[in-house]
Amino acid sequence: MRVFKEKDYAAMCRRAANLMAAQVTVKPKSVLGLATGSTPLGMYELLGQWCAAGDVDFSNAISINLDEYKGLRPDNDQSYRYFMETNLFKHINIAPENTHVPDGTRDDAKAECARYDALIEELGPIDLQLLGLGHNGHIGFNEPGDVFVRDTHRVDLSQSTIDANQRFFASEADVPRQAYTMGIGAIMRAKHVLLIASGAAKADIIQQAFFGPITPHVPASILQLHRNMTLVGDEEALSKI
Ligand code: F6R
Protein backbone atom coordinates (compact mmCIF):
# COMPACT_ATOMS: atom_id res chain seq x y z
CA MET A 1 0.00 0.00 0.00
CA ARG A 2 1.20 3.50 -0.88
CA VAL A 3 0.41 6.17 1.69
CA PHE A 4 0.40 9.90 1.07
CA LYS A 5 0.13 11.82 4.33
CA GLU A 6 -0.79 15.40 3.43
CA LYS A 7 -0.79 18.34 5.79
CA ASP A 8 -4.44 19.28 5.46
CA TYR A 9 -7.66 18.77 3.51
CA ALA A 10 -6.59 21.07 0.66
CA ALA A 11 -3.31 19.20 0.17
CA MET A 12 -5.14 15.86 0.33
CA CYS A 13 -7.53 17.02 -2.39
CA ARG A 14 -4.67 18.22 -4.57
CA ARG A 15 -2.84 14.89 -4.28
CA ALA A 16 -5.97 12.84 -5.06
CA ALA A 17 -6.96 15.09 -7.97
CA ASN A 18 -3.46 14.75 -9.38
CA LEU A 19 -3.67 10.95 -9.23
CA MET A 20 -7.01 10.95 -11.06
CA ALA A 21 -5.81 13.50 -13.62
CA ALA A 22 -2.72 11.37 -14.22
CA GLN A 23 -4.92 8.32 -14.77
CA VAL A 24 -6.99 9.92 -17.56
CA THR A 25 -3.91 11.56 -19.07
CA VAL A 26 -2.03 8.29 -19.34
CA LYS A 27 -5.16 6.36 -20.39
CA PRO A 28 -7.83 8.68 -21.86
CA LYS A 29 -10.44 5.88 -22.04
CA SER A 30 -10.09 5.10 -18.34
CA VAL A 31 -12.98 3.63 -16.42
CA LEU A 32 -13.23 5.65 -13.21
CA GLY A 33 -15.08 4.32 -10.20
CA LEU A 34 -16.43 7.36 -8.37
CA ALA A 35 -17.69 8.15 -4.89
CA THR A 36 -19.92 10.80 -3.35
CA GLY A 37 -19.78 12.18 0.21
CA SER A 38 -17.96 15.17 1.67
CA THR A 39 -14.41 13.93 1.26
CA PRO A 40 -14.12 14.10 -2.57
CA LEU A 41 -15.71 17.56 -2.87
CA GLY A 42 -12.44 19.52 -2.92
CA MET A 43 -10.85 17.05 -5.29
CA TYR A 44 -13.80 17.29 -7.69
CA GLU A 45 -13.63 21.08 -7.56
CA LEU A 46 -9.97 21.01 -8.58
CA LEU A 47 -10.65 18.59 -11.43
CA GLY A 48 -13.36 20.97 -12.68
CA GLN A 49 -10.92 23.88 -12.61
CA TRP A 50 -8.15 21.93 -14.32
CA CYS A 51 -10.54 20.69 -16.98
CA ALA A 52 -11.76 24.24 -17.67
CA ALA A 53 -8.12 25.33 -17.99
CA GLY A 54 -7.49 22.53 -20.49
CA ASP A 55 -5.07 20.71 -18.21
CA VAL A 56 -7.08 17.50 -17.94
CA ASP A 57 -9.42 15.89 -20.45
CA PHE A 58 -12.29 13.56 -19.56
CA SER A 59 -13.82 13.44 -23.05
CA ASN A 60 -13.07 9.73 -23.46
CA ALA A 61 -13.44 8.69 -19.84
CA ILE A 62 -16.20 6.49 -18.46
CA SER A 63 -17.46 6.73 -14.88
CA ILE A 64 -19.22 4.17 -12.74
CA ASN A 65 -20.46 5.37 -9.36
CA LEU A 66 -20.41 3.23 -6.28
CA ASP A 67 -23.90 3.71 -4.96
CA GLU A 68 -27.29 5.41 -4.92
CA TYR A 69 -30.12 5.75 -2.43
CA LYS A 70 -33.06 3.53 -3.25
CA GLY A 71 -36.21 5.49 -3.88
CA LEU A 72 -34.62 8.82 -4.81
CA ARG A 73 -35.11 10.21 -8.32
CA PRO A 74 -32.08 11.64 -10.18
CA ASP A 75 -33.50 15.16 -9.85
CA ASN A 76 -33.85 14.84 -6.06
CA ASP A 77 -31.11 17.07 -4.66
CA GLN A 78 -30.11 14.36 -2.16
CA SER A 79 -29.64 11.67 -4.80
CA TYR A 80 -26.12 10.67 -5.67
CA ARG A 81 -26.83 11.24 -9.38
CA TYR A 82 -27.70 14.84 -8.53
CA PHE A 83 -24.56 15.13 -6.37
CA MET A 84 -22.35 13.91 -9.20
CA GLU A 85 -23.97 16.20 -11.77
CA THR A 86 -23.66 19.24 -9.51
CA ASN A 87 -20.22 18.63 -8.05
CA LEU A 88 -18.36 17.03 -10.93
CA PHE A 89 -20.02 16.12 -14.21
CA LYS A 90 -21.22 19.58 -15.16
CA HIS A 91 -17.72 20.98 -14.53
CA ILE A 92 -15.77 18.47 -16.64
CA ASN A 93 -16.04 17.38 -20.26
CA ILE A 94 -17.14 13.79 -19.63
CA ALA A 95 -19.86 12.63 -22.07
CA PRO A 96 -23.18 12.35 -20.16
CA GLU A 97 -23.87 8.94 -21.71
CA ASN A 98 -20.56 7.70 -20.27
CA THR A 99 -21.57 8.41 -16.67
CA HIS A 100 -23.23 5.62 -14.71
CA VAL A 101 -24.95 5.63 -11.31
CA PRO A 102 -27.29 2.91 -10.00
CA ASP A 103 -30.92 3.78 -10.73
CA GLY A 104 -32.53 4.44 -7.35
CA THR A 105 -35.99 4.63 -8.89
CA ARG A 106 -35.98 0.96 -9.84
CA ASP A 107 -37.99 -0.96 -7.34
CA ASP A 108 -36.96 -4.36 -8.64
CA ALA A 109 -33.69 -4.70 -6.74
CA LYS A 110 -32.72 -7.96 -8.37
CA ALA A 111 -33.08 -6.51 -11.86
CA GLU A 112 -31.27 -3.25 -11.05
CA CYS A 113 -28.35 -5.03 -9.37
CA ALA A 114 -28.05 -7.47 -12.28
CA ARG A 115 -28.12 -4.55 -14.75
CA TYR A 116 -25.38 -2.72 -12.85
CA ASP A 117 -23.17 -5.81 -12.57
CA ALA A 118 -23.57 -6.49 -16.29
CA LEU A 119 -22.55 -2.88 -16.98
CA ILE A 120 -19.45 -3.18 -14.77
CA GLU A 121 -18.61 -6.45 -16.50
CA GLU A 122 -18.99 -4.88 -19.93
CA LEU A 123 -17.09 -1.65 -19.20
CA GLY A 124 -14.68 -2.86 -16.53
CA PRO A 125 -12.49 -3.70 -14.89
CA ILE A 126 -12.37 -0.27 -13.30
CA ASP A 127 -9.01 1.41 -13.86
CA LEU A 128 -9.11 3.70 -10.84
CA GLN A 129 -11.60 3.23 -8.02
CA LEU A 130 -12.02 6.24 -5.73
CA LEU A 131 -13.32 5.44 -2.24
CA GLY A 132 -14.24 7.41 0.86
CA LEU A 133 -14.43 5.63 4.21
CA GLY A 134 -17.47 5.46 6.45
CA HIS A 135 -17.00 5.92 10.19
CA ASN A 136 -18.05 2.30 10.59
CA GLY A 137 -15.58 1.09 7.95
CA HIS A 138 -18.02 0.94 5.05
CA ILE A 139 -16.85 1.40 1.47
CA GLY A 140 -19.54 2.29 -1.01
CA PHE A 141 -22.53 1.22 1.06
CA ASN A 142 -21.00 -2.14 1.93
CA GLU A 143 -21.98 -2.00 5.55
CA PRO A 144 -20.40 -4.05 8.37
CA GLY A 145 -21.81 -7.58 8.54
CA ASP A 146 -20.92 -11.24 8.73
CA VAL A 147 -19.85 -11.61 5.11
CA PHE A 148 -18.28 -9.59 2.32
CA VAL A 149 -20.94 -9.25 -0.39
CA ARG A 150 -19.38 -9.72 -3.81
CA ASP A 151 -21.95 -8.29 -6.21
CA THR A 152 -24.07 -5.16 -6.49
CA HIS A 153 -26.83 -5.42 -3.91
CA ARG A 154 -29.57 -3.59 -2.12
CA VAL A 155 -28.50 -2.76 1.38
CA ASP A 156 -30.28 -1.72 4.55
CA LEU A 157 -28.29 1.25 5.78
CA SER A 158 -26.91 0.94 9.30
CA GLN A 159 -28.04 3.39 11.96
CA SER A 160 -24.54 4.89 12.09
CA THR A 161 -24.67 5.62 8.34
CA ILE A 162 -28.16 7.08 8.65
CA ASP A 163 -26.90 9.29 11.51
CA ALA A 164 -23.81 10.35 9.55
CA ASN A 165 -25.83 11.25 6.46
CA GLN A 166 -28.59 13.01 8.32
CA ARG A 167 -26.68 16.30 7.97
CA PHE A 168 -27.70 16.43 4.31
CA PHE A 169 -31.43 15.95 4.95
CA ALA A 170 -34.12 18.03 6.65
CA SER A 171 -34.54 15.38 9.35
CA GLU A 172 -33.42 11.87 10.23
CA ALA A 173 -36.78 10.54 9.05
CA ASP A 174 -36.01 11.81 5.53
CA VAL A 175 -32.80 9.77 5.17
CA PRO A 176 -33.53 6.80 2.90
CA ARG A 177 -33.20 3.46 4.67
CA GLN A 178 -31.93 1.52 1.67
CA ALA A 179 -29.42 1.95 -1.10
CA TYR A 180 -27.94 0.11 -4.05
CA THR A 181 -24.20 -0.41 -3.83
CA MET A 182 -21.49 -1.93 -5.91
CA GLY A 183 -20.18 -5.03 -4.17
CA ILE A 184 -16.75 -5.81 -2.81
CA GLY A 185 -15.94 -7.93 -5.88
CA ALA A 186 -15.97 -5.05 -8.37
CA ILE A 187 -14.01 -2.85 -5.96
CA MET A 188 -11.36 -5.53 -5.48
CA ARG A 189 -11.12 -6.13 -9.24
CA ALA A 190 -10.29 -2.45 -9.83
CA LYS A 191 -6.75 -2.09 -11.13
CA HIS A 192 -5.97 0.69 -8.69
CA VAL A 193 -7.87 1.71 -5.55
CA LEU A 194 -7.53 5.24 -4.19
CA LEU A 195 -9.02 5.76 -0.73
CA ILE A 196 -9.19 9.30 0.61
CA ALA A 197 -9.82 10.33 4.21
CA SER A 198 -9.80 13.59 6.07
CA GLY A 199 -10.22 14.73 9.67
CA ALA A 200 -9.61 13.36 13.16
CA ALA A 201 -12.97 11.55 13.18
CA LYS A 202 -11.56 9.07 10.62
CA ALA A 203 -8.30 8.34 12.49
CA ASP A 204 -9.55 5.29 14.45
CA ILE A 205 -11.29 3.63 11.53
CA ILE A 206 -8.28 4.20 9.24
CA GLN A 207 -6.13 2.42 11.81
CA GLN A 208 -8.59 -0.48 12.14
CA ALA A 209 -9.19 -0.81 8.40
CA PHE A 210 -5.57 -0.92 7.32
CA PHE A 211 -3.81 -2.35 10.37
CA GLY A 212 -6.49 -4.37 12.14
CA PRO A 213 -7.82 -7.83 11.27
CA ILE A 214 -9.39 -8.39 7.84
CA THR A 215 -13.04 -8.82 8.68
CA PRO A 216 -16.44 -8.04 7.11
CA HIS A 217 -17.22 -6.20 10.33
CA VAL A 218 -14.82 -3.54 8.96
CA PRO A 219 -15.53 -3.84 5.22
CA ALA A 220 -12.62 -1.59 4.17
CA SER A 221 -10.19 -4.03 5.80
CA ILE A 222 -10.45 -6.23 2.67
CA LEU A 223 -8.42 -3.52 0.93
CA GLN A 224 -5.35 -4.84 2.78
CA LEU A 225 -5.45 -7.62 0.19
CA HIS A 226 -5.54 -5.28 -2.82
CA ARG A 227 -2.28 -5.27 -4.75
CA ASN A 228 -2.44 -1.66 -5.94
CA MET A 229 -3.86 0.38 -3.11
CA THR A 230 -3.18 4.07 -2.47
CA LEU A 231 -4.28 5.81 0.71
CA VAL A 232 -4.32 9.60 0.65
CA GLY A 233 -5.19 11.32 3.89
CA ASP A 234 -4.54 14.45 5.83
CA GLU A 235 -2.44 14.44 8.99
CA GLU A 236 -5.49 14.23 11.25
CA ALA A 237 -6.98 11.20 9.52
CA LEU A 238 -3.63 9.42 9.39
CA SER A 239 -2.56 10.40 12.91
CA LYS A 240 -2.90 6.82 14.25
CA ILE A 241 -0.93 4.98 11.57
C1 F6R B 1 -20.29 7.53 -1.12
C2 F6R B 1 -19.86 6.34 -0.42
C3 F6R B 1 -19.57 6.32 1.04
C4 F6R B 1 -18.72 7.49 1.51
C5 F6R B 1 -18.44 7.39 3.00
C6 F6R B 1 -17.63 8.56 3.51
O1 F6R B 1 -20.51 7.26 -2.49
O2 F6R B 1 -19.79 5.36 -1.06
O3 F6R B 1 -18.91 5.11 1.32
O4 F6R B 1 -17.50 7.50 0.80
O5 F6R B 1 -19.65 7.34 3.69
O6 F6R B 1 -18.39 9.73 3.40
P1 F6R B 1 -17.78 11.16 3.70
O7 F6R B 1 -16.78 11.45 2.60
O8 F6R B 1 -18.94 12.11 3.64
O9 F6R B 1 -17.12 11.08 5.04
XYZ file of N, CA and C in Angstrom, residues 18-137:
360
model
N -4.601 15.014 -8.503
C -3.458 14.746 -9.384
C -3.411 13.280 -9.810
N -3.708 12.384 -8.883
C -3.672 10.954 -9.226
C -4.756 10.621 -10.247
N -5.944 11.228 -10.085
C -7.011 10.953 -11.056
C -6.707 11.613 -12.407
N -6.169 12.819 -12.370
C -5.813 13.497 -13.622
C -4.737 12.696 -14.358
N -3.776 12.176 -13.608
C -2.717 11.371 -14.222
C -3.315 10.132 -14.887
N -4.285 9.525 -14.218
C -4.919 8.322 -14.766
C -5.538 8.596 -16.135
N -6.327 9.664 -16.267
C -6.989 9.917 -17.555
C -6.021 10.494 -18.587
N -4.918 11.061 -18.117
C -3.910 11.564 -19.071
C -3.164 10.385 -19.688
N -2.770 9.452 -18.847
C -2.026 8.288 -19.343
C -2.945 7.364 -20.145
N -4.204 7.232 -19.691
C -5.160 6.363 -20.388
C -6.468 7.133 -20.566
N -6.634 7.841 -21.693
C -7.829 8.683 -21.865
C -9.146 7.925 -21.731
N -9.183 6.640 -22.127
C -10.440 5.882 -22.038
C -10.581 5.168 -20.694
N -10.036 5.745 -19.658
C -10.094 5.099 -18.344
C -11.527 4.926 -17.862
N -11.729 3.834 -17.135
C -12.982 3.631 -16.416
C -12.722 4.057 -14.969
N -13.434 5.097 -14.542
C -13.230 5.655 -13.213
C -14.377 5.229 -12.305
N -14.062 4.623 -11.196
C -15.084 4.317 -10.198
C -15.160 5.524 -9.265
N -16.334 6.102 -9.118
C -16.431 7.365 -8.369
C -17.286 7.248 -7.113
N -16.995 8.143 -6.179
C -17.691 8.152 -4.887
C -18.338 9.516 -4.656
N -19.321 9.526 -3.783
C -19.920 10.796 -3.350
C -19.436 11.068 -1.912
N -20.175 11.870 -1.164
C -19.778 12.183 0.214
C -19.005 13.494 0.272
N -18.652 13.887 1.490
C -17.963 15.175 1.672
C -16.507 15.115 1.218
N -15.864 13.987 1.442
C -14.415 13.934 1.258
C -13.963 14.284 -0.166
N -14.631 13.786 -1.218
C -14.115 14.097 -2.565
C -14.472 15.496 -3.087
N -15.227 16.292 -2.316
C -15.713 17.560 -2.875
C -14.583 18.475 -3.358
N -13.543 18.632 -2.548
C -12.444 19.524 -2.922
C -11.670 18.999 -4.121
N -11.545 17.689 -4.166
C -10.852 17.050 -5.289
C -11.637 17.263 -6.585
N -12.960 17.099 -6.504
C -13.804 17.291 -7.690
C -13.751 18.748 -8.153
N -13.702 19.660 -7.191
C -13.635 21.081 -7.562
C -12.347 21.362 -8.342
N -11.247 20.812 -7.868
C -9.971 21.013 -8.576
C -10.024 20.419 -9.981
N -10.585 19.229 -10.103
C -10.652 18.594 -11.429
C -11.478 19.454 -12.385
N -12.545 20.062 -11.863
C -13.357 20.972 -12.678
C -12.526 22.156 -13.156
N -11.751 22.713 -12.244
C -10.918 23.875 -12.610
C -9.852 23.479 -13.630
N -9.222 22.355 -13.416
C -8.146 21.929 -14.319
C -8.707 21.591 -15.701
N -9.915 21.025 -15.701
C -10.545 20.687 -16.981
C -10.879 21.978 -17.743
N -11.422 22.960 -17.031
C -11.759 24.244 -17.672
C -10.504 24.913 -18.223
N -9.376 24.724 -17.543
C -8.118 25.334 -17.991
C -7.460 24.511 -19.107
N -8.043 23.379 -19.432
C -7.488 22.532 -20.494
C -6.353 21.638 -20.029
N -6.194 21.501 -18.724
C -5.073 20.709 -18.212
C -5.414 19.233 -18.031
N -6.682 18.909 -18.038
C -7.076 17.498 -17.942
C -8.306 17.312 -18.829
N -8.385 16.137 -19.441
C -9.415 15.892 -20.452
C -10.167 14.600 -20.111
N -11.473 14.733 -19.891
C -12.288 13.557 -19.559
C -13.166 13.124 -20.739
N -12.879 13.652 -21.941
C -13.820 13.441 -23.048
C -13.961 11.970 -23.445
N -12.962 11.159 -23.131
C -13.073 9.728 -23.464
C -13.274 8.847 -22.239
N -13.349 9.476 -21.075
C -13.442 8.690 -19.840
C -14.861 8.160 -19.620
N -14.921 7.118 -18.832
C -16.201 6.491 -18.458
C -16.237 6.483 -16.929
N -17.389 6.796 -16.350
C -17.464 6.734 -14.883
C -18.555 5.765 -14.443
N -18.267 5.102 -13.345
C -19.223 4.171 -12.739
C -19.265 4.504 -11.254
N -20.384 5.014 -10.776
C -20.457 5.373 -9.357
C -20.707 4.165 -8.469
N -20.296 4.315 -7.239
C -20.407 3.228 -6.279
C -21.836 2.923 -5.861
N -22.641 3.973 -5.672
C -23.898 3.709 -4.964
C -24.940 4.783 -5.219
N -26.166 4.473 -4.800
C -27.292 5.409 -4.920
C -28.350 5.020 -3.901
N -29.001 6.027 -3.326
C -30.123 5.753 -2.433
C -31.266 5.143 -3.212
N -31.890 4.137 -2.610
C -33.058 3.531 -3.246
C -34.269 4.418 -2.968
N -34.990 4.700 -4.028
C -36.213 5.489 -3.882
C -36.041 6.943 -4.275
N -34.802 7.413 -4.439
C -34.622 8.820 -4.814
C -34.482 8.942 -6.336
N -35.206 9.954 -6.891
C -35.108 10.213 -8.323
C -33.826 11.002 -8.604
N -33.325 10.924 -9.853
C -32.078 11.636 -10.177
C -32.165 13.148 -9.946
N -33.377 13.702 -10.043
C -33.499 15.156 -9.847
C -33.740 15.530 -8.380
N -33.781 14.544 -7.494
C -33.851 14.840 -6.059
C -32.474 15.348 -5.622
N -32.429 16.483 -4.945
C -31.111 17.069 -4.664
C -30.303 16.290 -3.629
N -30.880 15.233 -3.045
C -30.114 14.360 -2.164
C -29.649 13.082 -2.861
N -30.062 12.902 -4.114
C -29.639 11.672 -4.796
C -28.168 11.795 -5.177
N -27.539 10.658 -5.309
C -26.117 10.670 -5.666
C -25.918 11.036 -7.137
N -26.916 10.766 -7.989
C -26.833 11.239 -9.380
C -26.792 12.767 -9.387
N -27.656 13.377 -8.598
C -27.703 14.842 -8.526
C -26.373 15.378 -7.984
N -25.856 14.729 -6.955
C -24.557 15.126 -6.367
C -23.467 15.113 -7.431
N -23.427 14.038 -8.197
C -22.350 13.915 -9.200
C -22.502 14.955 -10.302
N -23.743 15.190 -10.727
C -23.973 16.204 -11.775
C -23.504 17.570 -11.282
N -23.922 17.899 -10.043
C -23.656 19.240 -9.510
C -22.194 19.453 -9.171
N -21.575 18.429 -8.585
C -20.223 18.632 -8.053
C -19.110 18.215 -8.996
N -19.436 17.428 -10.017
C -18.358 17.034 -10.930
C -18.766 17.093 -12.399
N -19.787 16.323 -12.774
C -20.021 16.117 -14.207
C -20.235 17.416 -14.980
N -20.960 18.370 -14.377
C -21.222 19.579 -15.165
C -19.986 20.482 -15.252
N -18.941 20.161 -14.499
C -17.718 20.976 -14.525
C -16.596 20.344 -15.350
N -16.816 19.129 -15.831
C -15.774 18.474 -16.636
C -16.390 18.064 -17.972
N -15.530 17.675 -18.915
C -16.039 17.382 -20.259
C -16.298 15.887 -20.484
N -16.769 15.199 -19.451
C -17.140 13.787 -19.633
C -18.458 13.741 -20.415
N -18.614 12.752 -21.298
C -19.857 12.629 -22.066
C -20.957 12.109 -21.128
N -22.125 12.775 -21.100
C -23.183 12.349 -20.158
C -23.514 10.863 -20.286
N -23.507 10.356 -21.526
C -23.865 8.936 -21.711
C -22.790 7.988 -21.164
N -21.621 8.538 -20.840
C -20.560 7.699 -20.273
C -20.519 7.739 -18.750
N -21.533 8.363 -18.140
C -21.571 8.406 -16.673
C -22.654 7.444 -16.175
N -22.311 6.665 -15.193
C -23.233 5.623 -14.710
C -23.367 5.674 -13.192
N -24.616 5.644 -12.740
C -24.950 5.627 -11.306
C -26.089 4.614 -11.181
N -26.125 3.799 -10.134
C -27.287 2.909 -10.000
C -28.586 3.720 -10.052
N -29.640 3.085 -10.568
C -30.924 3.776 -10.728
C -31.776 3.544 -9.480
N -31.806 4.558 -8.615
C -32.531 4.439 -7.348
C -34.030 4.337 -7.516
N -34.541 4.670 -8.687
C -35.994 4.634 -8.890
C -36.475 3.214 -9.208
N -35.541 2.325 -9.482
C -35.983 0.965 -9.839
C -36.298 0.173 -8.584
N -37.534 -0.269 -8.515
C -37.993 -0.964 -7.337
C -37.536 -2.418 -7.323
N -37.368 -2.956 -8.512
C -36.964 -4.357 -8.640
C -35.453 -4.461 -8.398
N -35.103 -4.720 -7.132
C -33.689 -4.697 -6.738
C -32.877 -5.734 -7.506
N -33.465 -6.908 -7.704
C -32.716 -7.961 -8.371
C -32.341 -7.524 -9.786
N -33.313 -6.932 -10.471
C -33.082 -6.513 -11.858
C -32.076 -5.362 -11.916
N -32.194 -4.399 -11.014
C -31.273 -3.251 -11.050
C -29.841 -3.691 -10.713
N -29.700 -4.571 -9.738
C -28.354 -5.035 -9.367
C -27.743 -5.845 -10.505
N -28.556 -6.670 -11.152
C -28.049 -7.473 -12.283
C -27.647 -6.550 -13.428
N -28.458 -5.515 -13.680
C -28.125 -4.552 -14.750
C -26.789 -3.878 -14.438
N -26.601 -3.463 -13.191
C -25.379 -2.723 -12.849
C -24.155 -3.640 -12.926
N -24.298 -4.878 -12.476
C -23.165 -5.807 -12.565
C -22.815 -6.117 -14.019
N -23.837 -6.222 -14.864
C -23.569 -6.485 -16.288
C -22.830 -5.289 -16.906
N -23.206 -4.096 -16.488
C -22.549 -2.882 -16.977
C -21.069 -2.860 -16.549
N -20.832 -3.175 -15.278
C -19.450 -3.178 -14.770
C -18.635 -4.241 -15.519
N -19.280 -5.365 -15.779
C -18.609 -6.452 -16.496
C -18.252 -6.009 -17.915
N -19.195 -5.316 -18.543
C -18.991 -4.884 -19.929
C -17.923 -3.782 -20.027
N -17.987 -2.803 -19.114
C -17.087 -1.648 -19.201
C -15.779 -1.879 -18.450
N -15.810 -2.711 -17.444
C -14.684 -2.861 -16.529
C -13.594 -3.758 -17.071
N -12.600 -4.099 -16.279
C -12.493 -3.696 -14.886
C -12.206 -2.201 -14.740
N -12.575 -1.687 -13.598
C -12.375 -0.270 -13.300
C -10.873 0.001 -13.220
N -10.437 1.077 -13.882
C -9.010 1.408 -13.863
C -8.605 2.060 -12.545
N -9.419 3.014 -12.098
C -9.111 3.703 -10.839
C -10.399 3.823 -10.036
N -10.414 3.191 -8.883
C -11.604 3.235 -8.021
C -11.357 4.190 -6.863
N -12.103 5.288 -6.839
C -12.022 6.238 -5.730
C -12.962 5.788 -4.616
N -12.481 5.810 -3.388
C -13.319 5.443 -2.239
C -13.187 6.473 -1.123
N -14.293 6.759 -0.447
C -14.239 7.408 0.857
C -14.344 6.294 1.893
N -14.341 6.646 3.149
C -14.427 5.632 4.207
C -15.473 6.057 5.228
N -16.451 5.168 5.443
C -17.471 5.460 6.454
C -16.875 5.339 7.854
N -17.505 6.005 8.814
C -17.002 5.920 10.194
C -17.063 4.504 10.726
N -17.939 3.697 10.148
C -18.050 2.297 10.587
C -17.233 1.360 9.692
N -16.424 1.918 8.813
C -15.575 1.091 7.953
C -16.218 0.735 6.634
